[in-house]
XYZ file of C-alpha atoms in Angstrom:
647
model
C -14.213 -6.513 -41.508
C -12.009 -7.072 -44.723
C -12.910 -4.561 -47.342
C -11.504 -6.313 -50.583
C -11.397 -4.273 -53.784
C -9.857 -5.022 -57.171
C -8.476 -1.868 -58.660
C -7.125 -0.694 -62.021
C -3.223 -0.776 -61.888
C -2.325 2.383 -63.938
C -4.195 4.966 -61.918
C -6.126 4.424 -58.850
C -7.431 6.801 -56.194
C -9.181 5.518 -53.220
C -10.040 7.783 -50.171
C -10.561 6.021 -46.917
C -12.193 9.051 -45.119
C -12.757 8.718 -41.271
C -15.759 11.303 -41.352
C -17.127 10.357 -38.016
C -17.781 14.191 -36.919
C -17.833 16.379 -39.951
C -18.859 19.963 -39.133
C -18.874 23.049 -41.290
C -15.763 24.636 -41.628
C -14.975 28.366 -42.678
C -14.211 28.953 -46.479
C -10.563 28.704 -47.392
C -10.259 32.536 -47.132
C -10.542 32.266 -43.292
C -7.764 29.693 -43.226
C -5.467 30.930 -45.716
C -5.447 33.516 -48.341
C -7.037 32.002 -51.664
C -5.489 32.801 -54.925
C -6.047 31.511 -58.392
C -9.327 30.537 -60.145
C -11.791 33.301 -59.830
C -12.562 35.000 -56.386
C -16.167 33.630 -56.657
C -14.877 29.959 -57.163
C -12.393 30.567 -54.442
C -14.621 31.846 -51.807
C -16.961 28.713 -52.598
C -13.911 26.290 -52.548
C -13.828 23.277 -50.211
C -12.560 24.111 -46.934
C -8.568 23.356 -46.728
C -9.197 20.710 -43.944
C -11.368 18.693 -46.484
C -9.241 19.207 -49.721
C -8.435 16.059 -51.543
C -5.466 16.474 -53.787
C -6.340 16.232 -57.396
C -2.812 16.697 -58.763
C -0.446 14.425 -56.354
C 2.234 14.545 -59.271
C 4.882 17.193 -59.314
C 4.254 20.265 -61.573
C 0.723 21.097 -60.710
C -0.417 24.369 -62.363
C -3.713 26.148 -62.475
C -3.961 25.200 -66.192
C -3.434 21.523 -65.916
C -5.402 21.520 -62.434
C -8.601 22.905 -64.143
C -7.983 20.769 -67.445
C -8.822 17.965 -64.875
C -12.013 19.501 -63.697
C -10.587 20.460 -60.415
C -10.350 23.576 -58.331
C -7.129 25.718 -58.276
C -6.857 27.603 -54.875
C -3.585 28.511 -53.219
C -3.311 28.531 -49.514
C -0.812 29.501 -46.794
C -1.589 26.300 -44.789
C 1.499 24.133 -45.100
C 1.364 20.973 -47.314
C -2.283 21.608 -48.077
C -3.085 20.934 -51.752
C -3.577 23.731 -54.215
C -5.325 21.599 -56.799
C -8.321 19.493 -55.364
C -11.557 17.729 -56.112
C -14.613 20.086 -56.165
C -16.724 18.972 -53.221
C -19.961 18.460 -55.436
C -17.995 16.295 -57.872
C -17.800 12.498 -57.335
C -14.488 10.913 -57.630
C -12.741 7.500 -57.193
C -15.179 4.674 -57.465
C -18.700 4.330 -57.953
C -20.484 1.692 -55.827
C -22.655 -0.813 -57.425
C -24.177 -3.725 -55.313
C -23.826 -4.708 -51.741
C -20.523 -3.529 -50.296
C -20.934 -4.940 -46.960
C -18.007 -7.430 -47.645
C -16.414 -6.795 -50.781
C -15.999 -4.142 -53.483
C -14.577 -5.334 -56.755
C -13.869 -4.671 -60.245
C -15.396 -7.568 -62.131
C -13.308 -6.946 -65.350
C -9.958 -8.112 -64.388
C -7.838 -10.385 -61.785
C -5.634 -8.168 -59.667
C -2.554 -9.316 -57.635
C -2.948 -10.342 -54.004
C -0.372 -10.546 -51.293
C 0.360 -14.217 -50.543
C -0.157 -13.510 -46.817
C -2.947 -15.577 -45.366
C -4.961 -13.611 -42.725
C -7.858 -15.403 -41.054
C -10.378 -12.859 -40.006
C -12.075 -13.758 -36.785
C -15.632 -15.352 -37.289
C -17.693 -12.569 -35.770
C -21.059 -11.748 -37.381
C -21.447 -7.949 -38.361
C -23.895 -7.048 -35.460
C -21.621 -8.498 -32.972
C -18.496 -6.520 -33.937
C -17.406 -3.549 -31.860
C -17.511 -1.039 -34.997
C -19.579 -0.186 -37.845
C -18.564 0.490 -41.509
C -20.630 3.052 -43.505
C -20.274 4.015 -47.229
C -21.034 7.435 -48.571
C -23.623 7.384 -51.586
C -20.794 7.622 -54.132
C -18.569 4.929 -52.298
C -15.548 7.480 -52.875
C -15.525 7.422 -48.767
C -16.263 5.136 -46.121
C -16.219 5.750 -42.345
C -15.720 3.283 -39.345
C -17.194 4.115 -36.117
C -16.634 2.634 -32.842
C -19.873 1.417 -31.309
C -19.382 2.264 -27.911
C -18.280 5.983 -28.457
C -19.543 6.729 -32.028
C -15.825 7.675 -32.855
C -12.630 6.565 -34.307
C -9.958 8.965 -34.885
C -8.682 11.916 -33.264
C -8.669 15.298 -34.852
C -5.521 15.236 -37.078
C -3.981 18.784 -37.337
C -1.335 18.586 -40.004
C -1.033 17.587 -43.719
C 1.449 14.814 -44.236
C 2.176 12.304 -47.021
C 4.302 9.347 -47.065
C 5.510 7.286 -49.916
C 5.733 3.571 -49.689
C 8.009 1.610 -51.891
C 10.975 -0.594 -51.036
C 14.267 0.990 -52.147
C 18.154 1.228 -51.687
C 18.510 4.591 -50.300
C 20.440 6.539 -47.741
C 18.529 7.159 -44.399
C 16.312 10.216 -44.698
C 13.262 11.134 -42.649
C 9.981 10.695 -44.611
C 11.727 9.020 -47.437
C 10.655 5.611 -48.488
C 13.433 3.225 -47.426
C 13.959 -0.455 -47.050
C 10.723 -1.928 -45.919
C 6.749 -1.603 -46.518
C 4.362 -1.795 -43.388
C 1.205 -0.106 -44.586
C -0.076 0.019 -41.178
C -0.794 2.873 -38.530
C -2.145 3.134 -35.008
C -3.923 6.144 -33.738
C -4.835 7.187 -30.245
C -8.252 8.755 -30.206
C -9.027 11.869 -28.101
C -10.873 9.650 -25.671
C -7.603 7.526 -25.223
C -9.051 4.572 -26.989
C -6.479 3.334 -29.843
C -7.222 1.656 -33.256
C -5.007 0.202 -35.823
C -5.634 -0.175 -39.713
C -3.645 -2.300 -42.160
C -3.839 -1.956 -45.943
C -2.568 -5.234 -47.166
C -1.148 -3.999 -50.300
C 2.333 -4.498 -51.557
C 2.375 -1.944 -54.618
C 4.095 1.476 -54.746
C 1.569 3.782 -52.767
C 1.232 7.178 -51.280
C -0.714 7.975 -47.977
C -1.837 11.144 -47.096
C -3.325 12.289 -43.895
C -5.474 15.414 -43.572
C -7.003 17.511 -40.695
C -10.596 16.428 -42.051
C -9.563 14.049 -40.531
C -9.100 11.734 -43.404
C -6.752 9.137 -44.843
C -6.322 8.871 -48.603
C -4.572 5.731 -50.157
C -3.113 5.936 -53.456
C -1.846 2.602 -54.663
C -1.003 1.610 -58.225
C -1.925 -1.882 -58.098
C -3.133 -4.867 -56.369
C -6.263 -4.739 -54.236
C -7.483 -2.698 -51.057
C -7.557 -5.278 -48.277
C -8.144 -3.386 -44.884
C -8.072 -4.796 -41.562
C -9.103 -2.915 -38.529
C -7.774 -3.560 -35.141
C -10.105 -1.745 -32.262
C -7.743 -2.045 -29.152
C -8.849 -0.259 -27.182
C -5.416 0.130 -25.779
C -2.316 0.617 -27.909
C -0.890 -2.857 -26.576
C -4.269 -4.481 -27.498
C -3.850 -2.960 -31.064
C -0.360 -4.580 -31.401
C -1.496 -7.845 -29.935
C -4.377 -8.077 -32.326
C -2.251 -7.015 -35.384
C 0.397 -9.630 -34.543
C -2.540 -12.297 -34.060
C -3.548 -11.521 -37.705
C -0.118 -11.347 -39.270
C 1.758 -13.686 -37.154
C 3.475 -13.535 -33.753
C 7.352 -12.264 -33.456
C 9.822 -14.957 -33.524
C 11.475 -15.823 -30.145
C 15.142 -14.574 -30.564
C 17.918 -16.845 -28.873
C 19.107 -15.766 -25.722
C 22.769 -15.004 -26.848
C 21.366 -12.621 -29.601
C 20.344 -10.322 -27.081
C 24.112 -9.593 -26.099
C 25.948 -6.652 -27.472
C 27.279 -7.276 -31.131
C 30.071 -5.820 -33.122
C 30.613 -5.371 -36.700
C 31.985 -3.189 -39.636
C 32.280 -3.076 -43.343
C 36.130 -2.729 -44.014
C 37.947 -4.823 -41.480
C 39.853 -6.210 -44.263
C 41.618 -9.214 -42.727
C 41.509 -11.821 -40.364
C 44.110 -10.088 -38.170
C 42.110 -6.933 -37.841
C 39.120 -9.476 -36.798
C 41.173 -10.834 -34.033
C 42.266 -7.671 -32.692
C 38.565 -6.767 -32.484
C 36.983 -9.856 -31.450
C 34.396 -9.111 -34.078
C 31.151 -11.160 -34.368
C 29.613 -10.061 -37.611
C 31.113 -10.483 -40.936
C 30.410 -8.101 -43.787
C 31.345 -8.541 -47.331
C 35.008 -8.152 -46.593
C 35.123 -11.965 -45.690
C 33.883 -13.038 -49.350
C 36.147 -13.974 -52.230
C 35.663 -11.082 -54.282
C 32.313 -10.512 -52.701
C 30.760 -13.895 -53.951
C 28.331 -15.408 -51.901
C 29.045 -18.658 -50.164
C 32.902 -18.110 -50.612
C 35.468 -16.744 -48.126
C 38.864 -14.827 -49.195
C 41.513 -17.708 -48.326
C 44.162 -15.092 -48.719
C 43.060 -12.186 -46.548
C 40.889 -14.330 -44.219
C 43.207 -17.469 -44.237
C 42.242 -19.529 -41.350
C 38.730 -17.902 -40.858
C 37.047 -21.239 -40.239
C 39.630 -22.058 -37.303
C 39.175 -18.609 -36.072
C 35.217 -18.982 -35.813
C 35.754 -22.315 -33.984
C 38.067 -20.421 -31.612
C 35.218 -17.959 -30.934
C 32.949 -20.759 -30.376
C 35.236 -22.428 -27.816
C 35.244 -18.790 -25.884
C 31.448 -18.835 -25.861
C 31.038 -16.458 -28.653
C 28.630 -16.512 -31.686
C 29.260 -15.154 -35.166
C 27.033 -13.912 -38.059
C 27.677 -14.006 -41.866
C 26.333 -11.669 -44.373
C 24.720 -12.876 -47.718
C 23.568 -10.802 -50.550
C 20.714 -11.744 -52.824
C 22.783 -11.242 -56.202
C 24.869 -13.984 -57.850
C 27.691 -13.356 -60.270
C 26.698 -14.905 -63.603
C 30.430 -14.281 -65.050
C 32.505 -16.939 -63.272
C 34.323 -19.545 -65.327
C 31.727 -22.377 -65.910
C 31.965 -24.944 -63.246
C 33.849 -22.790 -60.797
C 30.899 -21.199 -58.989
C 28.451 -23.636 -57.685
C 25.678 -21.137 -56.453
C 25.452 -19.843 -60.159
C 25.739 -23.300 -61.918
C 23.154 -24.883 -59.696
C 20.823 -21.688 -59.911
C 20.948 -21.988 -63.586
C 20.237 -25.654 -63.425
C 17.103 -25.221 -61.354
C 15.944 -22.187 -63.326
C 15.486 -19.784 -60.265
C 16.048 -16.337 -61.284
C 14.073 -13.301 -61.824
C 13.541 -12.984 -65.392
C 12.990 -10.295 -68.006
C 9.618 -9.465 -69.202
C 9.747 -12.367 -71.511
C 9.462 -14.669 -68.631
C 12.302 -16.885 -70.090
C 15.760 -15.055 -70.044
C 17.213 -14.100 -66.569
C 17.309 -10.350 -65.553
C 20.963 -9.322 -65.488
C 21.939 -6.227 -63.439
C 25.226 -5.227 -61.390
C 25.901 -5.254 -57.693
C 28.909 -6.270 -55.580
C 30.313 -9.232 -57.316
C 32.615 -8.566 -60.034
C 30.932 -8.557 -63.806
C 27.403 -8.857 -63.979
C 24.715 -10.620 -61.609
C 21.601 -12.320 -61.661
C 18.712 -12.395 -58.896
C 17.173 -15.415 -57.102
C 13.484 -15.330 -57.014
C 12.472 -16.345 -53.588
C 8.754 -16.448 -54.247
C 9.490 -19.564 -56.383
C 9.586 -22.912 -54.297
C 12.612 -24.081 -56.465
C 14.621 -21.137 -55.259
C 14.006 -21.988 -51.647
C 15.270 -25.499 -52.432
C 18.370 -23.949 -53.850
C 18.859 -21.339 -51.152
C 18.501 -24.124 -48.459
C 20.744 -26.454 -50.062
C 23.795 -23.730 -50.315
C 23.168 -22.504 -46.614
C 23.459 -26.008 -45.446
C 26.500 -26.519 -47.388
C 27.987 -23.533 -46.265
C 27.658 -24.371 -42.690
C 30.297 -26.914 -43.105
C 32.759 -24.354 -44.525
C 32.209 -21.661 -41.880
C 30.453 -22.509 -38.769
C 27.987 -19.809 -38.611
C 25.508 -19.111 -36.033
C 22.989 -16.909 -37.843
C 22.832 -15.098 -41.236
C 22.468 -11.336 -42.111
C 20.642 -10.887 -45.553
C 21.389 -7.507 -46.997
C 20.694 -5.525 -50.073
C 17.427 -7.378 -50.516
C 15.053 -4.687 -51.827
C 16.524 -6.100 -54.281
C 19.278 -3.815 -54.782
C 20.882 -3.309 -58.357
C 23.429 -0.452 -59.002
C 21.587 0.318 -62.433
C 18.239 1.572 -63.076
C 16.555 -1.549 -64.216
C 18.517 -4.454 -65.738
C 20.394 -4.488 -69.008
C 19.551 -3.149 -71.662
C 17.166 -0.885 -69.757
C 13.304 -0.814 -69.064
C 11.051 -0.616 -71.991
C 8.860 2.301 -72.303
C 5.387 0.864 -71.377
C 2.704 1.488 -68.818
C 4.058 -1.138 -66.279
C 7.559 0.341 -65.967
C 5.987 3.834 -66.527
C 2.834 4.073 -65.228
C 0.666 7.178 -65.460
C 0.796 7.744 -61.904
C 3.937 7.211 -59.741
C 3.793 7.639 -56.060
C 6.211 10.370 -54.400
C 8.782 7.752 -54.015
C 12.665 8.957 -54.095
C 13.620 9.965 -57.775
C 10.037 9.048 -59.058
C 11.279 5.951 -60.741
C 9.933 2.402 -59.936
C 13.142 0.962 -61.283
C 15.734 3.239 -59.461
C 18.510 1.037 -57.976
C 16.376 -2.159 -58.601
C 14.870 -4.249 -61.472
C 12.548 -3.168 -64.132
C 8.694 -3.518 -63.012
C 7.876 -5.764 -65.921
C 10.299 -8.156 -64.729
C 8.896 -11.662 -63.979
C 8.679 -13.553 -60.766
C 6.907 -16.759 -59.957
C 4.114 -14.732 -58.367
C 3.838 -12.315 -61.195
C 5.140 -9.038 -62.336
C 7.928 -7.310 -60.178
C 5.601 -4.482 -60.381
C 3.470 -6.014 -57.759
C 6.255 -8.249 -55.900
C 8.934 -5.958 -55.680
C 8.390 -4.969 -52.162
C 8.098 -8.586 -51.123
C 11.614 -9.518 -52.195
C 13.133 -9.376 -48.686
C 9.877 -10.919 -47.052
C 10.246 -13.893 -49.300
C 13.835 -14.302 -48.522
C 13.486 -14.100 -44.740
C 11.550 -17.130 -44.078
C 13.670 -19.766 -45.943
C 16.600 -18.140 -44.297
C 15.199 -18.671 -41.006
C 14.184 -22.253 -41.762
C 17.789 -22.869 -43.405
C 19.791 -21.416 -40.333
C 17.451 -23.495 -37.864
C 18.130 -26.616 -39.878
C 21.843 -25.907 -40.233
C 22.267 -24.997 -36.370
C 19.733 -27.253 -34.813
C 19.108 -24.127 -32.759
C 16.875 -21.173 -32.745
C 17.497 -19.014 -35.634
C 19.064 -15.628 -36.016
C 18.099 -13.908 -39.187
C 18.688 -10.063 -39.631
C 17.084 -8.723 -42.899
C 17.327 -5.033 -44.257
C 14.207 -5.365 -46.514
C 10.896 -6.115 -44.616
C 7.118 -6.341 -45.242
C 4.134 -7.218 -43.222
C 4.921 -10.376 -40.938
C 8.571 -10.327 -41.539
C 8.899 -10.426 -37.836
C 7.796 -13.955 -37.636
C 11.134 -15.180 -39.012
C 13.702 -12.419 -38.455
C 14.903 -9.190 -36.949
C 15.796 -5.495 -38.704
C 18.220 -2.885 -38.396
C 17.410 0.573 -39.413
C 19.934 0.418 -42.310
C 22.393 3.023 -43.521
C 22.322 5.905 -40.984
C 24.392 8.748 -40.410
C 26.890 9.708 -37.561
C 24.897 12.641 -36.789
C 23.076 13.533 -33.362
C 19.670 13.852 -35.149
C 20.145 10.125 -36.793
C 20.576 8.986 -32.876
C 17.142 10.827 -31.983
C 15.568 9.311 -35.165
C 16.648 5.718 -33.918
C 14.199 5.755 -31.121
C 11.382 6.550 -33.442
C 12.422 3.707 -35.790
C 12.510 1.406 -32.974
C 9.140 2.174 -31.559
C 7.736 2.118 -35.303
C 9.055 -1.411 -35.646
C 7.587 -2.733 -32.445
C 4.228 -1.572 -33.854
C 4.972 -3.378 -37.032
C 5.499 -6.747 -35.143
C 9.158 -6.723 -35.490
C 10.543 -6.195 -31.833
C 14.197 -7.407 -32.564
C 15.445 -4.144 -33.804
C 18.037 -1.508 -33.404
C 20.025 0.946 -35.262
C 23.925 1.022 -36.281
C 25.396 2.322 -32.922
C 27.536 5.470 -33.575
C 26.261 5.532 -37.216
C 27.179 3.875 -40.402
C 28.219 6.708 -42.490
C 30.591 9.429 -41.788
C 33.063 9.482 -39.116
C 31.663 9.549 -35.557
C 33.037 11.819 -32.684
C 34.001 10.688 -29.114
C 31.092 12.323 -27.580
C 28.593 11.236 -30.051
C 29.503 7.743 -30.109
C 29.814 7.401 -26.287
C 26.111 8.882 -25.901
C 25.232 6.529 -28.688
C 26.893 3.502 -26.990
C 24.652 4.667 -23.688
C 21.332 4.568 -25.756
C 22.332 1.545 -27.899
C 22.798 -0.481 -24.844
C 19.220 -0.412 -24.669
C 18.327 -1.373 -28.070
C 16.642 -4.891 -28.437
C 19.351 -5.517 -31.383
C 22.371 -3.730 -29.906
C 25.243 -3.515 -32.506
C 28.030 -1.094 -33.292
C 28.467 -1.000 -36.957
C 29.988 1.263 -39.487
C 31.098 1.770 -43.085
C 34.163 1.095 -45.244
C 36.432 4.134 -45.225
C 35.421 5.615 -41.928
C 37.286 5.643 -38.665
C 37.174 2.948 -36.208
C 34.361 3.192 -33.788
C 34.431 0.128 -31.474
C 34.474 1.020 -27.629
C 38.020 0.085 -27.326
C 39.193 2.366 -30.208
C 38.520 5.447 -28.010
C 40.514 4.534 -24.954
C 40.223 3.124 -21.436
C 37.793 5.825 -20.045
C 35.523 5.380 -23.033
C 35.620 1.594 -22.519
C 34.989 1.790 -19.108
C 31.623 3.967 -19.346
C 30.415 2.033 -22.285
C 31.013 -1.528 -20.162
C 29.232 -0.010 -17.423
C 26.103 0.855 -19.285
C 26.295 -2.675 -21.050
C 26.457 -4.246 -17.651
C 22.965 -2.569 -16.882
C 21.682 -4.270 -20.057
C 23.153 -7.558 -19.168
C 22.020 -7.546 -15.508
C 18.341 -7.076 -17.346
C 18.652 -9.540 -19.776
C 16.228 -12.057 -17.968
C 13.590 -9.312 -17.864
C 14.274 -8.470 -21.584
C 14.055 -12.213 -22.627
C 10.733 -12.319 -20.636
C 9.497 -9.454 -22.913
C 10.369 -11.258 -26.020
C 8.596 -14.304 -24.605
C 5.451 -12.118 -24.083
C 5.830 -10.663 -27.611
C 6.230 -14.236 -29.201
C 3.509 -15.686 -27.277
C 0.906 -12.546 -26.921
C 2.241 -10.261 -29.315
C 3.250 -7.425 -26.944
C 5.784 -4.684 -27.725
C 9.147 -5.273 -26.169
C 10.061 -1.304 -26.414
C 7.164 0.878 -26.322
C 6.306 4.508 -26.144
C 5.327 5.993 -22.767
C 1.674 6.409 -23.953
C 1.370 2.521 -24.118
C 1.477 2.405 -20.324
C -0.175 6.050 -19.550
C -2.811 5.603 -21.899
C -4.982 8.456 -20.368
C -2.210 11.100 -20.224
C -2.162 13.013 -23.476
C 1.189 14.763 -22.710
C 2.959 11.419 -23.329
C 1.699 11.052 -26.732
C 4.367 13.647 -28.413
C 7.312 12.014 -26.488
C 9.934 10.475 -28.684
C 12.934 10.967 -26.731
C 12.167 8.461 -23.997
C 10.961 4.986 -24.437
C 10.204 1.859 -22.089
C 11.122 -1.777 -21.831
C 7.882 -3.255 -21.313
C 5.749 -1.599 -18.612
C 8.532 -1.283 -15.899
C 11.853 0.340 -17.224
C 12.152 3.627 -18.685
C 15.454 4.761 -20.673
C 15.812 8.460 -21.272
C 18.963 8.961 -22.885
C 21.014 12.189 -23.637
C 20.419 13.110 -27.272
C 22.038 16.541 -27.529
C 25.606 17.563 -28.199
C 27.378 19.221 -25.138
C 24.863 18.343 -22.649
C 25.253 16.517 -19.410
C 21.667 16.300 -18.041
C 18.178 15.516 -19.679
C 16.396 18.860 -20.194
C 12.795 18.795 -18.968
C 10.384 17.732 -21.637
C 8.348 20.646 -22.989
C 5.138 18.572 -22.715
C 5.877 16.658 -19.277
C 7.819 16.978 -16.121
C 10.012 14.244 -17.117
C 13.731 15.306 -16.388
C-alpha cells in the first residue's frame, strides 16, 4: 500500500495509529497523579497511554492548552504529554471519498521526494495485510492478515526530531541524515518495517497505545509497509524498494587512517595516512592543494600507489566567491553555468560563510547543470591528485551563519507556525534560509536532500575518473544514499559512551540500507586515552568501514603513536579482520544483490529469542561471526549480559 496524502505545509498533524488491539485502560489517576483542569475533567481524561500531544511546541501551559480546546492533566509518567486532544474531539484530517489508495488535498500541489519507488503489483485482496481507517480518518491501522496484529506493545514515550543539521554528536538529537524508516519486531517474533518518504523537518513520537504520530511540516505522506516476516526479510524488502547498497571495492575494506590537522606532507609521510582532510587544500579551497606545505603531494600519492595503497581526498560543498576573477576555476565555471542555490528571488546566489576565506556560494546538486560542473571538476582534479575515492563532508549543507546574508526574512516559510523539536528550533541554524530556491523548489523542502543529491554524481564521477568501482563517503544521507556511498557516524567524542553508541549507529545504518558504515575510531573530538583508544581499535577492527580519525588540535591517536605494545595488540586484532575479509566481502555481495545486512543485531538470527532484542553491546557479521567488545573502562572481561547468558 502506498498512502499518498497532500498536506498543508504550515501546520500538519497526522497520527499513524497501529490500533490493532485497543482495550479499555484505567483512568489517568491510576497511572500517575492528575493535576490541572478540574478533578472531574481529570478523572474523565484520556488514559495516559492513549494521549496525543496537543502542544508539542515548548512552553505549554494550562491556559494556552485549553485555549486550543485541549485537555490539561499532568502525570508522573515520564515524557507523557500533559496537554492532549480530548478523546471525543476529532483532530487531524477529515476523510472524504475513497481512501483505499490516496488521500489528498485537492487545493494545492505539494513537494514530492524525487525518488522513484515501484510498488509491487499486488491486488489488495492478495496482500498479506489490511489497511483500515477510522471514521474521522485521523487514525489508520495496519493488520497482518495471518495474525491480526502488526506491532508489539510499546512501553515508553519517545520522540525523535528529523532534519539534517551540522551538530556535534548527541543521543536523540537530529544529526546529519534523514531516514524516516523504522523496523519493529512484534510479540510473536514477526517483524515489519515502515518508511515515510518525506524530506521535510518532522517529529516522530511513539506512545504505549501503541501508536506512532508523524508531524511533518511539508511534502506529502507517502508510506510504504514491509511485512518481513523476519528482520532480514524486512531489510531485503526495504532495499528492494529504495535501491540495493553499492558493492564496495575490496581495498576499501582495509584499515584506514586519517586526521584533520596533519599540517604538512612530512607528517603524512611519517604516518602513512590514506585520507586527506582539508589541510591538503590551498586555503581550504576545493580542487586545490597547498603547494607550500604539501609540495610534492602528487608524487607522494604515486609512491603510495606503487606500494599498493589507496588514498581518499575530501571535498566540501561550498565554493569561495571572493578569489580574484579568473584565478579560481570552480567558481568561475559555476558562475558561468548558473549552478548555485539562490536566494528567495530565484536569481541571486545565496551567500554564506564556511571554511574557505571570504564568502561562499553553494552548488545545487538537484540541478542537472551542477552535475555536469561537478563531474568535469572531479575528472580534471584526478589529473592533479591521483585519488582513488572522494569523501564529501559538510553537505547538510553546512553554513557557519544562521541563514545566508543578510539573514532570513520573517515569513511563514522561514518561521513556520510549527517547528519540530530540532536542535535550536530553527530551520536555518548553521545552514541556508528555508525560502532559498533550488532546482527542485524551496530549500524548505529540499534541505535534507542536499547530501543525497551530491552522492550519486560523486559516485559516477569517481567511477569515470578511476575506471574502477567507486569509493564515496558522505556525511549527509537520505533514503537510498547507500546505492552510491558509505557513511561515517560524524563528529563523535573520545568517550566510552560514544564507543558504545557507535554499535547502535552501525546497526541502524544497516537497517537503512547503508552497510558500509563506521565511526571515527578513538573518537573525533577531545583527547583520547591509551586504554580507550586500544579498546576502540579492537572494536573498530570490526566496523565495515574501519577508520581511525580525529580533529585538529587534539593529540595524535594513530596506533603507532602509543608505542610498540599498543601497535602489537592493534595489529593482532586487525589481522583477525584481514583473515576474514573474504567472508566480509561475501557479505557485501549478499547485501548488494539481495539486500541483506552486513552487520546485524543478534535478534536477526535468533528471531524467536526475545532476550536478544535489547542487546546493543554485541553484534554479528552476517549469520556466523559475533563480536562482543569490552566497552567499559578498567575492564578485562565482558560481563554477563543482564538479559542473556552471553559472557
